[in-house]
JSON list of C-alpha atoms in Angstrom, two decimals:
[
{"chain": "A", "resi": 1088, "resn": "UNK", "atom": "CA", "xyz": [19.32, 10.84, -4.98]},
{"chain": "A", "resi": 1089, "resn": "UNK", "atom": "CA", "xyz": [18.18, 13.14, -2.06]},
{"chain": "A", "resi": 1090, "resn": "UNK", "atom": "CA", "xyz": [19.55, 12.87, 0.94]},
{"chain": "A", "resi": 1091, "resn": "UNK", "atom": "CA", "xyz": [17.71, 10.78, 3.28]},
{"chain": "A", "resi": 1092, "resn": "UNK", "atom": "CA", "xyz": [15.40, 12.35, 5.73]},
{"chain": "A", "resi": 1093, "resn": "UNK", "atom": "CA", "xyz": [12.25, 10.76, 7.48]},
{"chain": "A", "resi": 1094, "resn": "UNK", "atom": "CA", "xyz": [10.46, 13.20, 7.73]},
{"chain": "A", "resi": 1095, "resn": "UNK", "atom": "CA", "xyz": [10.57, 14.66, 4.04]},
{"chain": "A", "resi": 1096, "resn": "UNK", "atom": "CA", "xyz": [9.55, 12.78, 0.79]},
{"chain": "A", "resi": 1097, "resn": "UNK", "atom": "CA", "xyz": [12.16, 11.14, -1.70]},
{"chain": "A", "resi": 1098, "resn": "UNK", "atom": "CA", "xyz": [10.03, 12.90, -4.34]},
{"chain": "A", "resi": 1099, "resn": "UNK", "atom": "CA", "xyz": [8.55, 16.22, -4.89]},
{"chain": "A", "resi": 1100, "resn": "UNK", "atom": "CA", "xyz": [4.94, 15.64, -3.91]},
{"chain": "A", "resi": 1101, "resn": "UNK", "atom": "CA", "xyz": [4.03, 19.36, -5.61]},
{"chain": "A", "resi": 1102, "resn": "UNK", "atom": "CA", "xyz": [4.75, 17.62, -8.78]},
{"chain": "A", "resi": 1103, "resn": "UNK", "atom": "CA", "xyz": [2.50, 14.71, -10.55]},
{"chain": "A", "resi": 1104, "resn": "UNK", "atom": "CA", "xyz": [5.63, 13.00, -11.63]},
{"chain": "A", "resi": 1105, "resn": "UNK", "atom": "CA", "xyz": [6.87, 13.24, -7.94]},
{"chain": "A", "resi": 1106, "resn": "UNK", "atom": "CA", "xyz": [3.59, 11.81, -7.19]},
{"chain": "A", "resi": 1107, "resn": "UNK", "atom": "CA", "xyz": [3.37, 9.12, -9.44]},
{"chain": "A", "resi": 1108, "resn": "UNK", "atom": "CA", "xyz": [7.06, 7.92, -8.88]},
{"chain": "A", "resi": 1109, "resn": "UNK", "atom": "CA", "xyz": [6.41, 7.84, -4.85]},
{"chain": "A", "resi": 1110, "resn": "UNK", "atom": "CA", "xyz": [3.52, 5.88, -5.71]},
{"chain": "A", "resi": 1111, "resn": "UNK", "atom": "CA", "xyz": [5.03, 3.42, -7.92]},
{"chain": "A", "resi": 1112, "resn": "UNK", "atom": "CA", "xyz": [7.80, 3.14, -5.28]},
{"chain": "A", "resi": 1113, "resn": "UNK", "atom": "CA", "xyz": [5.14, 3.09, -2.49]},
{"chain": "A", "resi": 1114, "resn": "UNK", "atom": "CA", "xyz": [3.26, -0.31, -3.94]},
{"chain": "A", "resi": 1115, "resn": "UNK", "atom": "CA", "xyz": [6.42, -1.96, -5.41]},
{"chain": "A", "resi": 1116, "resn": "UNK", "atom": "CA", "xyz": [6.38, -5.78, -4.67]},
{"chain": "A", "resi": 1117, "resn": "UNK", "atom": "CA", "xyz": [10.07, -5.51, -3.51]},
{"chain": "A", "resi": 1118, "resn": "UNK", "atom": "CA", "xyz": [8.44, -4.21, -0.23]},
{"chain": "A", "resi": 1119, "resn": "UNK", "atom": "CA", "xyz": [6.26, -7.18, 0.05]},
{"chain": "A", "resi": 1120, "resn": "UNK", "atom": "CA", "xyz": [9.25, -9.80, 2.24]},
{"chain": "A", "resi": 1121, "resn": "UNK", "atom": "CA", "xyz": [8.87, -7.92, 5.32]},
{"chain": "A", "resi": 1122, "resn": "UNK", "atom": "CA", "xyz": [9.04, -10.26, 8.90]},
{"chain": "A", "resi": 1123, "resn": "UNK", "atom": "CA", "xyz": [7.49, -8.54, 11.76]},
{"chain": "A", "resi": 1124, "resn": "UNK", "atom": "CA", "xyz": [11.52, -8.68, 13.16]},
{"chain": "A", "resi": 1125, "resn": "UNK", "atom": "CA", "xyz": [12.32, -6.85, 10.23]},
{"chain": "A", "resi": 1126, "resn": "UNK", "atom": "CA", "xyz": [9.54, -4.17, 10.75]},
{"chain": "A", "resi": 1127, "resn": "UNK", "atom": "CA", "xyz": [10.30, -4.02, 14.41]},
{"chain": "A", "resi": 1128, "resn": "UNK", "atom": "CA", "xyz": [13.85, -2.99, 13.85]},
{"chain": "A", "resi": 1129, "resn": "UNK", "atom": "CA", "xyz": [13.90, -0.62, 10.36]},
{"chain": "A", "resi": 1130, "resn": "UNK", "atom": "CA", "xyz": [10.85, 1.42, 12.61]},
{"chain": "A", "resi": 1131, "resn": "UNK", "atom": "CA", "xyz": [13.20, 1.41, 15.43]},
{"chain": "A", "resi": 1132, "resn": "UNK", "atom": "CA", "xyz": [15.94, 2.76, 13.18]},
{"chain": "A", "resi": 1133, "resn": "UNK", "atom": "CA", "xyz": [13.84, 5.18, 11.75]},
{"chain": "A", "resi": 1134, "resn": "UNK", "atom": "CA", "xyz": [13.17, 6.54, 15.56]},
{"chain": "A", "resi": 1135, "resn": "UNK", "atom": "CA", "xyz": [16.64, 6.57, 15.98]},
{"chain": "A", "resi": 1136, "resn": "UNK", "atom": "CA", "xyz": [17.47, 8.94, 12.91]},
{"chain": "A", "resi": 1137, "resn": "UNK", "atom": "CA", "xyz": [14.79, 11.18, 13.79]},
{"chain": "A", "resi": 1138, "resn": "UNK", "atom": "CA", "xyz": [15.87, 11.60, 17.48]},
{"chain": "A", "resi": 1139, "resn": "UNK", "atom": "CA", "xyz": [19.89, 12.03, 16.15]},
{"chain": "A", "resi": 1140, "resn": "UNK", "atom": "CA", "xyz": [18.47, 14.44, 13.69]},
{"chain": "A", "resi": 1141, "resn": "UNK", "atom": "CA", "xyz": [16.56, 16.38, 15.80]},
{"chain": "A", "resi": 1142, "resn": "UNK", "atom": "CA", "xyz": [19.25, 16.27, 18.37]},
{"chain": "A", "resi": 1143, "resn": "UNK", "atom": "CA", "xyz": [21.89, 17.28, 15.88]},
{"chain": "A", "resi": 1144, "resn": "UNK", "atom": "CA", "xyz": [23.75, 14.11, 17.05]},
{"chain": "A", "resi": 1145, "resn": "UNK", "atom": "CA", "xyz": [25.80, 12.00, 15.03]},
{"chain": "A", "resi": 1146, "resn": "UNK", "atom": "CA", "xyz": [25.36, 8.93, 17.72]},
{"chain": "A", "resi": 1147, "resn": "UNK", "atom": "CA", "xyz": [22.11, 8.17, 19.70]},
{"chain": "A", "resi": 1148, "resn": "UNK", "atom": "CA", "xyz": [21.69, 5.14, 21.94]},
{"chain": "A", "resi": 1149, "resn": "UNK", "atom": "CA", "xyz": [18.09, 3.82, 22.73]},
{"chain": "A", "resi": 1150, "resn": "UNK", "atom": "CA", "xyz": [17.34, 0.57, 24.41]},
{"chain": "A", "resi": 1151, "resn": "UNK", "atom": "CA", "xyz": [20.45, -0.87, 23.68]},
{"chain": "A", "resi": 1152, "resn": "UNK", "atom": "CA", "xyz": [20.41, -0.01, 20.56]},
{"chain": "A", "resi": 1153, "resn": "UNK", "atom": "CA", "xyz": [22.85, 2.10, 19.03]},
{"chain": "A", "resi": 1154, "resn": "UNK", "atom": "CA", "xyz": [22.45, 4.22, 15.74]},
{"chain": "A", "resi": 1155, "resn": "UNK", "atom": "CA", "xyz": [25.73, 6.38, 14.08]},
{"chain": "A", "resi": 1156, "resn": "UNK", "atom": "CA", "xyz": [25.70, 8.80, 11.04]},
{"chain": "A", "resi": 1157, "resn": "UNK", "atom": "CA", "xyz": [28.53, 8.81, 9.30]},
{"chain": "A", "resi": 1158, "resn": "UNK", "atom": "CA", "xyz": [29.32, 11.66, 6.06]},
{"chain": "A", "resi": 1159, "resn": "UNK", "atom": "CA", "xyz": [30.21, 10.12, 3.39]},
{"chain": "A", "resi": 1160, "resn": "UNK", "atom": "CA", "xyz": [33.83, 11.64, 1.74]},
{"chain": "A", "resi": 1161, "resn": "UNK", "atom": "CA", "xyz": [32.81, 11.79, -1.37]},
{"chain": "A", "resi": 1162, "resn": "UNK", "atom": "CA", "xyz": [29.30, 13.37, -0.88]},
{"chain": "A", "resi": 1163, "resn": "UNK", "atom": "CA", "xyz": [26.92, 15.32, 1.08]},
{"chain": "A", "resi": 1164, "resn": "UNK", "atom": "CA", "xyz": [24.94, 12.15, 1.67]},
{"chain": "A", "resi": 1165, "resn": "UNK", "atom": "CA", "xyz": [25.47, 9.70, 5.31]},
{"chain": "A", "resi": 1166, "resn": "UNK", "atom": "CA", "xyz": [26.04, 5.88, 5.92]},
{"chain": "A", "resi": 1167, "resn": "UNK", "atom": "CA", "xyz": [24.21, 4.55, 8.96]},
{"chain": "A", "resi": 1168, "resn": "UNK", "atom": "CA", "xyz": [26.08, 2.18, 11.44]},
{"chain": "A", "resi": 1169, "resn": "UNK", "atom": "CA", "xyz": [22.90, 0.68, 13.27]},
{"chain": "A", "resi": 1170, "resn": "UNK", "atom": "CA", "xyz": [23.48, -2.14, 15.88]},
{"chain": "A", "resi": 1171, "resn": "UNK", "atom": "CA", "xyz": [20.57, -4.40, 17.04]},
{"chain": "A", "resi": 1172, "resn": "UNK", "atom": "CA", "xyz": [19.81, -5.54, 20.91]},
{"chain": "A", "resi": 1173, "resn": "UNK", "atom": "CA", "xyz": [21.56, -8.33, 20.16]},
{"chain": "A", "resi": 1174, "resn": "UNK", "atom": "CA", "xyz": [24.91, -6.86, 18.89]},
{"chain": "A", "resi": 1175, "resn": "UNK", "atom": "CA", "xyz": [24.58, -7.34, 15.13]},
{"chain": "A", "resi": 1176, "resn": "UNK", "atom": "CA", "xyz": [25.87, -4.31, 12.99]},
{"chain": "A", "resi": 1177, "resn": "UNK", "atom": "CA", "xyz": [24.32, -3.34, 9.88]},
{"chain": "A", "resi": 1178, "resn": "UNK", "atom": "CA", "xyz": [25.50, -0.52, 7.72]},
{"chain": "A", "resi": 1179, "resn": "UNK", "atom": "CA", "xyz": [23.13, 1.24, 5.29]},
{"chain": "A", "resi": 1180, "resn": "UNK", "atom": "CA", "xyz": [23.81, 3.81, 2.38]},
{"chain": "A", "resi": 1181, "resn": "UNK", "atom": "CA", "xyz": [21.46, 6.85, 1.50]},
{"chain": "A", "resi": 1182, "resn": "UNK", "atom": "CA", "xyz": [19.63, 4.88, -0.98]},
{"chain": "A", "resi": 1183, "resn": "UNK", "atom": "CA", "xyz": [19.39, 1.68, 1.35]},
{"chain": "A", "resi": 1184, "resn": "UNK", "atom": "CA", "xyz": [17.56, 3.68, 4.20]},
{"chain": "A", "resi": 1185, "resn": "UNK", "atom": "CA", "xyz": [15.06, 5.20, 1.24]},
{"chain": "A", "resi": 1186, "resn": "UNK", "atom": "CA", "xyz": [14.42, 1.54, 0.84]},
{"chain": "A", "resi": 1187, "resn": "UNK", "atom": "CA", "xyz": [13.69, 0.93, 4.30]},
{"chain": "A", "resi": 1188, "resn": "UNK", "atom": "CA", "xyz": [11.70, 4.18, 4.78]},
{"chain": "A", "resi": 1189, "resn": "UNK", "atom": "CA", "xyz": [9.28, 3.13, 1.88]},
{"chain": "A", "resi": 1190, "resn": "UNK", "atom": "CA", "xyz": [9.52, -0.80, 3.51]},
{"chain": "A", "resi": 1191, "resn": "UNK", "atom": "CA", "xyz": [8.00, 0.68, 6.70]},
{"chain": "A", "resi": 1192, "resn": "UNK", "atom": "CA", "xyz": [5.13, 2.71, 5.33]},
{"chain": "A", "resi": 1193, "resn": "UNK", "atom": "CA", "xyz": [4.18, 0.35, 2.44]},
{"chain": "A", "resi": 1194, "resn": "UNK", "atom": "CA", "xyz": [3.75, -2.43, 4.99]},
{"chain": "A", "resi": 1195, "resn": "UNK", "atom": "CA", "xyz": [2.48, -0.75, 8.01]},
{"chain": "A", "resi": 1196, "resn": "UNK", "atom": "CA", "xyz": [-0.70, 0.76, 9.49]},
{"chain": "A", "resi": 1197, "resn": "UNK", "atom": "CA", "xyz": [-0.42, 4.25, 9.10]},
{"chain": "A", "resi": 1198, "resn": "UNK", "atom": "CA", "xyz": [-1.97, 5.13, 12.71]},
{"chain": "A", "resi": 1199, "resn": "UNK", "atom": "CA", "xyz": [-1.53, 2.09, 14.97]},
{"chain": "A", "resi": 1200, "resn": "UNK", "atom": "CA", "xyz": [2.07, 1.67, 12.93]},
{"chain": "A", "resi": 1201, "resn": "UNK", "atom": "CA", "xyz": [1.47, -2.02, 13.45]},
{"chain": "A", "resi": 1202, "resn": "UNK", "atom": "CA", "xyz": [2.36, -4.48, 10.21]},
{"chain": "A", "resi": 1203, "resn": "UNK", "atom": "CA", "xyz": [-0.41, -5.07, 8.03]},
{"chain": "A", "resi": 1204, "resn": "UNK", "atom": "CA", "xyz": [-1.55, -9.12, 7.08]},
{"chain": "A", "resi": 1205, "resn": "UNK", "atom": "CA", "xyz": [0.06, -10.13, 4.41]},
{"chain": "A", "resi": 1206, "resn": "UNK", "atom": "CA", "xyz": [-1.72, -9.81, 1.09]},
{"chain": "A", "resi": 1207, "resn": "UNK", "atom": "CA", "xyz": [-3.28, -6.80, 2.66]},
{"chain": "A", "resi": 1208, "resn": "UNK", "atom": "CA", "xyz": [-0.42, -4.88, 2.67]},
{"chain": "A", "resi": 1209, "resn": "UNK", "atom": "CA", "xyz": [-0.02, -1.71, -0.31]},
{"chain": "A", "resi": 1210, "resn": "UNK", "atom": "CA", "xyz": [2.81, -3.65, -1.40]},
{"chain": "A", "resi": 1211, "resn": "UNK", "atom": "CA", "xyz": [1.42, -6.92, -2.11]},
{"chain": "A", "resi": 1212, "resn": "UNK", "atom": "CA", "xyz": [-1.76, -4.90, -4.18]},
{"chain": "A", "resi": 1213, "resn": "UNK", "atom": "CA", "xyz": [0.18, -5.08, -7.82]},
{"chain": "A", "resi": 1214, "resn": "UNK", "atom": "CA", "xyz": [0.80, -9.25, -7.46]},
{"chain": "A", "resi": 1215, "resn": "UNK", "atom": "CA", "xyz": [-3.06, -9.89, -5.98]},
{"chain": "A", "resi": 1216, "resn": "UNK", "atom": "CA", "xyz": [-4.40, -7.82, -9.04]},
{"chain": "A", "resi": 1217, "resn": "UNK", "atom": "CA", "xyz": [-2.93, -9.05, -11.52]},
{"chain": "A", "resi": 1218, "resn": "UNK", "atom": "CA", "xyz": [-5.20, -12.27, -11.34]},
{"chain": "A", "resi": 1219, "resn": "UNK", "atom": "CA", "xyz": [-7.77, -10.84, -10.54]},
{"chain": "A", "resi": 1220, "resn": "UNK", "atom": "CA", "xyz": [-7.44, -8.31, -13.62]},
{"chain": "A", "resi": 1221, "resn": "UNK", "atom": "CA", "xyz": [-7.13, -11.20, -15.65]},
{"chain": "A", "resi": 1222, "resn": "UNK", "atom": "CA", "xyz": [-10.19, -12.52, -14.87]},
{"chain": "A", "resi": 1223, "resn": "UNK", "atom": "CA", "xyz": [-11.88, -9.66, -15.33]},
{"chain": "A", "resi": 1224, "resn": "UNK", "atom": "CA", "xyz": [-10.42, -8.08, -18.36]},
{"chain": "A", "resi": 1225, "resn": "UNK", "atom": "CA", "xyz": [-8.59, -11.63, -20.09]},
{"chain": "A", "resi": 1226, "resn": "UNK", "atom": "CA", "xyz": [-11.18, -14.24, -19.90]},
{"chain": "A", "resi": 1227, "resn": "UNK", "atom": "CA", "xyz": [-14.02, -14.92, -21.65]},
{"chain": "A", "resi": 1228, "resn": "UNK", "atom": "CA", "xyz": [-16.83, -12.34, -19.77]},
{"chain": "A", "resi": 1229, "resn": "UNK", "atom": "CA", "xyz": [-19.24, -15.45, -19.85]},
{"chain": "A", "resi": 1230, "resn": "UNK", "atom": "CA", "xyz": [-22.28, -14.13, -16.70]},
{"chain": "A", "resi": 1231, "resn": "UNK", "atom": "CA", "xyz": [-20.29, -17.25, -14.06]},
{"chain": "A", "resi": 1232, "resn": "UNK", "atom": "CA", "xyz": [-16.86, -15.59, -14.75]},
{"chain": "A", "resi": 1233, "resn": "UNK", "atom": "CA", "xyz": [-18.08, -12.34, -14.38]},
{"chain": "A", "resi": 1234, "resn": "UNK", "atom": "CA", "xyz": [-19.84, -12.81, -11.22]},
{"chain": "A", "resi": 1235, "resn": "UNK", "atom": "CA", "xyz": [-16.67, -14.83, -9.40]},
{"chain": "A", "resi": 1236, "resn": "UNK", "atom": "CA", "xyz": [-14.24, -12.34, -10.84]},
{"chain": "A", "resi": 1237, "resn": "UNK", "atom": "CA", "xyz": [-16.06, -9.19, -9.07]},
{"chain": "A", "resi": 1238, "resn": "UNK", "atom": "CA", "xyz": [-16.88, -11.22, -5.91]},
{"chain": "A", "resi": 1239, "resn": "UNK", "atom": "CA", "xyz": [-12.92, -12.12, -5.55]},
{"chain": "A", "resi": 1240, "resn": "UNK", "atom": "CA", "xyz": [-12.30, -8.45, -6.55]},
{"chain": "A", "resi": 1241, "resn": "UNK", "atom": "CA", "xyz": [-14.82, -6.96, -3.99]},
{"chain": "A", "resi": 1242, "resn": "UNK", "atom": "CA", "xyz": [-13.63, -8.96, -1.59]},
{"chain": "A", "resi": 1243, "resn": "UNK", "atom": "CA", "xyz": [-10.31, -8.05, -1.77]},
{"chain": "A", "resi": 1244, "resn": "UNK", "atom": "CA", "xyz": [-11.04, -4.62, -1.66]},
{"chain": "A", "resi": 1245, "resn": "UNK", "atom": "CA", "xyz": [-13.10, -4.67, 1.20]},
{"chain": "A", "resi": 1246, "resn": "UNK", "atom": "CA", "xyz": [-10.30, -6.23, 3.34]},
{"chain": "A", "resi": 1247, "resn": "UNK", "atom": "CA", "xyz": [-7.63, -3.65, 1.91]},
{"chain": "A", "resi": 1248, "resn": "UNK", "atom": "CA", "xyz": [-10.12, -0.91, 3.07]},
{"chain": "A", "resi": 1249, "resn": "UNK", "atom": "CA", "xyz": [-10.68, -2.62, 6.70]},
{"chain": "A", "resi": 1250, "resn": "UNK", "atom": "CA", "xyz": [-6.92, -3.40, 7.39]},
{"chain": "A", "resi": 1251, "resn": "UNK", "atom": "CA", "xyz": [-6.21, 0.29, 6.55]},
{"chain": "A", "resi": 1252, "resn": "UNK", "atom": "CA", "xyz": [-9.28, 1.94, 8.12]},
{"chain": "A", "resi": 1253, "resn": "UNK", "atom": "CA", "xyz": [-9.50, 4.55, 11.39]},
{"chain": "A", "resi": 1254, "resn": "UNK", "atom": "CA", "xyz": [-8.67, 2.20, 14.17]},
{"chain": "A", "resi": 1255, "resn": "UNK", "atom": "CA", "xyz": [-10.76, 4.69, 16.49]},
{"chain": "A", "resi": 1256, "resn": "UNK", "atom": "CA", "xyz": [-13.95, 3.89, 14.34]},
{"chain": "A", "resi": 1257, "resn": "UNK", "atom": "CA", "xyz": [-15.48, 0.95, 15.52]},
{"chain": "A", "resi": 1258, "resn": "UNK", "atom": "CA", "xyz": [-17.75, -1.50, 13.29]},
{"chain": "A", "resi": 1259, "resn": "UNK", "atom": "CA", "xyz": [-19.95, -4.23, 14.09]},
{"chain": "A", "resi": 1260, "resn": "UNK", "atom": "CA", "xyz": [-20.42, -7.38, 12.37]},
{"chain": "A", "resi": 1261, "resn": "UNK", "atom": "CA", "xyz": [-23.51, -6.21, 11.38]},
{"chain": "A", "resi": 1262, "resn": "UNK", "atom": "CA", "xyz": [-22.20, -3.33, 9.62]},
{"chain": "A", "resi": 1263, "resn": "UNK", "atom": "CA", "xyz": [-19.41, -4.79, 7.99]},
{"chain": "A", "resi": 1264, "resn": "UNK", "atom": "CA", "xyz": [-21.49, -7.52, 6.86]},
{"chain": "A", "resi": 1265, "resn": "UNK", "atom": "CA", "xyz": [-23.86, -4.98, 5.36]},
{"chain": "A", "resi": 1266, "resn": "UNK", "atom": "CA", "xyz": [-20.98, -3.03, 3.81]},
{"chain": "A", "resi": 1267, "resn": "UNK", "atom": "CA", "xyz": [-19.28, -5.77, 2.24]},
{"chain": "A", "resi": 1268, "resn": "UNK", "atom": "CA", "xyz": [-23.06, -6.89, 0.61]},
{"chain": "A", "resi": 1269, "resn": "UNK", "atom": "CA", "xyz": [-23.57, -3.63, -0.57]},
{"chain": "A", "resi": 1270, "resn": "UNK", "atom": "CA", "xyz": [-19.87, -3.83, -2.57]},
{"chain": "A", "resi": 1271, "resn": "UNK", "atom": "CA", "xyz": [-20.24, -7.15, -3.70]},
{"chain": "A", "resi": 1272, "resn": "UNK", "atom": "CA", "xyz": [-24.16, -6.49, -5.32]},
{"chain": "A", "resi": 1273, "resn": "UNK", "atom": "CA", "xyz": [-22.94, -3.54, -6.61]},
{"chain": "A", "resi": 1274, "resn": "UNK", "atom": "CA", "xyz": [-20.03, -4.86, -8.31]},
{"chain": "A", "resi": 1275, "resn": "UNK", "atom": "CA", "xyz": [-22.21, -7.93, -10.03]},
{"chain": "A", "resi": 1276, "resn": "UNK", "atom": "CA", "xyz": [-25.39, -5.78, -10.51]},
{"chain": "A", "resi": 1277, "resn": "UNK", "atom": "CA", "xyz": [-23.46, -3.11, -12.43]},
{"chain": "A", "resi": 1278, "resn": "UNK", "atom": "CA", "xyz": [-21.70, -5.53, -15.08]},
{"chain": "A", "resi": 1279, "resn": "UNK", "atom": "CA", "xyz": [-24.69, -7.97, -15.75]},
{"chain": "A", "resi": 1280, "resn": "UNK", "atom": "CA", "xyz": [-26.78, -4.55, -16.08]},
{"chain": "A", "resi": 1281, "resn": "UNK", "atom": "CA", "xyz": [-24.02, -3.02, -18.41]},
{"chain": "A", "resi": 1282, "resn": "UNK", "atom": "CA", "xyz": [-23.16, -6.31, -20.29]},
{"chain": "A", "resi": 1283, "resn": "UNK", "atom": "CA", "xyz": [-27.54, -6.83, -20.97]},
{"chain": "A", "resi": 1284, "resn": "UNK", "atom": "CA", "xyz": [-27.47, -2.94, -22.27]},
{"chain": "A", "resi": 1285, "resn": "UNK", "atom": "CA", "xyz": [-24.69, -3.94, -24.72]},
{"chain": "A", "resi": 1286, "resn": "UNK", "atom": "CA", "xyz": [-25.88, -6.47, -26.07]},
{"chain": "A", "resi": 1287, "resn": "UNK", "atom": "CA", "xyz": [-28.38, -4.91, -27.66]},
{"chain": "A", "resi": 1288, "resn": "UNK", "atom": "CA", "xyz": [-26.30, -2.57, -29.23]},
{"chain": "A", "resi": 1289, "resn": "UNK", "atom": "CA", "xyz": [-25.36, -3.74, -32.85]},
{"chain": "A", "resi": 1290, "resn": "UNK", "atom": "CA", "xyz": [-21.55, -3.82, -32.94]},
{"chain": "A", "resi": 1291, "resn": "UNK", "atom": "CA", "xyz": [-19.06, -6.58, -34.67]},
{"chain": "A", "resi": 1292, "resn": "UNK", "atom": "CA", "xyz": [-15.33, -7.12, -34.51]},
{"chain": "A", "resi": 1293, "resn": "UNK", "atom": "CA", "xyz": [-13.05, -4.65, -32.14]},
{"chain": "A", "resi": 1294, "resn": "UNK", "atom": "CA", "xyz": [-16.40, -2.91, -30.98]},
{"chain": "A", "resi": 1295, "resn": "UNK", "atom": "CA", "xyz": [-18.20, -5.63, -29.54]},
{"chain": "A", "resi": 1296, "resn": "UNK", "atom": "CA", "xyz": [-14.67, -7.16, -28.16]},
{"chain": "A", "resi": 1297, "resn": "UNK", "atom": "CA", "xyz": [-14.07, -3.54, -26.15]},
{"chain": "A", "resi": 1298, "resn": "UNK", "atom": "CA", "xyz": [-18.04, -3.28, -25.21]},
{"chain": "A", "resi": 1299, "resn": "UNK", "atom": "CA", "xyz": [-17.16, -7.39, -23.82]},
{"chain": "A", "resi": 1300, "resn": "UNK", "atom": "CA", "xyz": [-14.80, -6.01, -21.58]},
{"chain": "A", "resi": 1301, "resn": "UNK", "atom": "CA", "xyz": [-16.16, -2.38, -20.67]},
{"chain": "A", "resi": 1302, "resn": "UNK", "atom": "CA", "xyz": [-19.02, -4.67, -18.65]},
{"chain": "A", "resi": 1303, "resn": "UNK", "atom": "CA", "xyz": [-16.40, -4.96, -15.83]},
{"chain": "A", "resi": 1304, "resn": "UNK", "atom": "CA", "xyz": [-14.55, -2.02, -15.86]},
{"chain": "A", "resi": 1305, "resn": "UNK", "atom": "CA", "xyz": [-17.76, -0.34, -15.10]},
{"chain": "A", "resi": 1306, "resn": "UNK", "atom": "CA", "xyz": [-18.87, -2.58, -12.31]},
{"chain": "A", "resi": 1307, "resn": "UNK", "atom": "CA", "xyz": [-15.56, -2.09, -10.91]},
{"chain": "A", "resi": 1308, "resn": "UNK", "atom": "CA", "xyz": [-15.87, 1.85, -10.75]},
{"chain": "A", "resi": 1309, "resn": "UNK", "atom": "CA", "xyz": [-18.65, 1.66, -9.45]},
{"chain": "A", "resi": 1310, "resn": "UNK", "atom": "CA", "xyz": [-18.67, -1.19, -6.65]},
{"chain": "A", "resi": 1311, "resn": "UNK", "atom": "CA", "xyz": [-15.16, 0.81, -5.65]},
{"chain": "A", "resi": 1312, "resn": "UNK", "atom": "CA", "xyz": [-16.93, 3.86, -5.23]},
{"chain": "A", "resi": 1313, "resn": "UNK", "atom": "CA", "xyz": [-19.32, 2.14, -2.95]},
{"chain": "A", "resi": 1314, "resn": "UNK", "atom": "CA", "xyz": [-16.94, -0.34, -1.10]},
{"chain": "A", "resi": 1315, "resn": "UNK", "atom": "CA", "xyz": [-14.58, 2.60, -0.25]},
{"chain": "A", "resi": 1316, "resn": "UNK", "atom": "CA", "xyz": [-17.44, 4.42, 1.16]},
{"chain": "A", "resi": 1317, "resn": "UNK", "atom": "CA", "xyz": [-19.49, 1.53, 3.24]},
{"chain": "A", "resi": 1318, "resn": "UNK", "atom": "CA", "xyz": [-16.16, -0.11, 4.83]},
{"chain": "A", "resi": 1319, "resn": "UNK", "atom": "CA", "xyz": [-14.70, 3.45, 5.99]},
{"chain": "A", "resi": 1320, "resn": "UNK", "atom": "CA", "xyz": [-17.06, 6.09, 5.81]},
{"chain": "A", "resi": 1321, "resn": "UNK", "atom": "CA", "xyz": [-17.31, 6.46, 9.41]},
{"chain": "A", "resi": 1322, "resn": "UNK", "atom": "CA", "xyz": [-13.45, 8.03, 8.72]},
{"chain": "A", "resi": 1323, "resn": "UNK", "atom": "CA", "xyz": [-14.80, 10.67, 6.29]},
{"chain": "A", "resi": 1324, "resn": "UNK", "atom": "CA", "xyz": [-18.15, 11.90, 8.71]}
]
């Protein structure tokens, strides 16, 4: 494993396997258990590692907290001794503070670096899809199943997109009201419209079953495209 640096990637990001392994890593559910005391302290130990390393020190103190890199004998790679305000000592490996690193920026706002809600956090994304996807792709695409399933999705979506949005932009509740219509129609308008236009196409067996569930899919690209846009496009003008 590479040796552990905050400010570098564990994976080459040139690469689209680097890519999609950070990624993977980056929304892993093993991030989700994070306290705010947890946060507090692996971003304070992160500050600490880049201050030694930019330092060239091998101990830094900071607000009573205290923060040694030890080489390891049989490697190029450290351990880090990191004691706490309140005089707790915890030791992590190379592979331990990778953990942490991807902890901190899987939970966290990006900007204000403050720990995001819960189930709005990258790393709780894979568990809150999954039943929503089931919904969606699994059940019987009946019109009142189809309609709850996008609303739930939308609405998810939209909150992911606020809790992760430019803090400097500033919405009303007007215009996140409108924004989060404008998803939600387009999510619901886009699979009744799709699942009326294939129904009148002739099809039997596997066809009609994948034409069942391309209904969705298809609202769901498109109601995406727009919720992305209307909840944060005040950070792309």
């Amino acid at each position: 494993m590479k040796k552990f640096d905050p400010s570098t990637d564990l994976y080459d990001m040139k690469t689209y396997k680097g890519r999609v392994l950070h990624f993977i890593k980056f929304v892993s559910p093993t991030n989700l258990f994070c306290t705010k005391k947890d946060f507090k302290e692996i971003e304070a130990i992160m500050e600490l590692v880049k201050d030694a390393r930019s330092q060239g020190l091998s101990e830094i103190r900071k607000d009573d907290q205290v923060l040694q890199i030890v080489p390891e004998r049989t490697s190029n790679l450290d351990s880090f001794k990191f004691t706490n305000q309140q005089g707790e000592t915890k030791v992590f490996g190379n592979k331990d503070m990778w953990n942490l690193h991807y902890k901190l920026i899987s939970n966290g706002h990006p900007q204000t670096k403050e720990l995001v809600p819960f189930l709005l956090r990258w790393s709780a994304f894979v568990p809150v899809n999954i039943p929503i996807a089931i919904g969606m792709a699994c059940l019987p695409q009946t019109t009142p199943i189809m309609i709850t399933s996008q609303i739930i999705n939308q609405t998810y979506n939209f909150s992911v997109n606020i809790a992760y949005r430019d803090p400097t932009n500033k919405f009303t509740m007007g215009e996140q009201a409108g924004a989060y219509l404008l998803a939600v129609s387009t999510a619901v308008g886009a699979s009744l419209l799709m699942k009326s236009l294939f129904r009148r196409i002739p099809a039997k067996g596997a066809a009609a079953l994948f034409l069942d569930k391309f209904a969705p899919y298809v609202g769901v690209v498109s109601a995406s495209c727009a919720n992305l846009f209307a909840s944060r496009y005040k950070d792309i003008t």
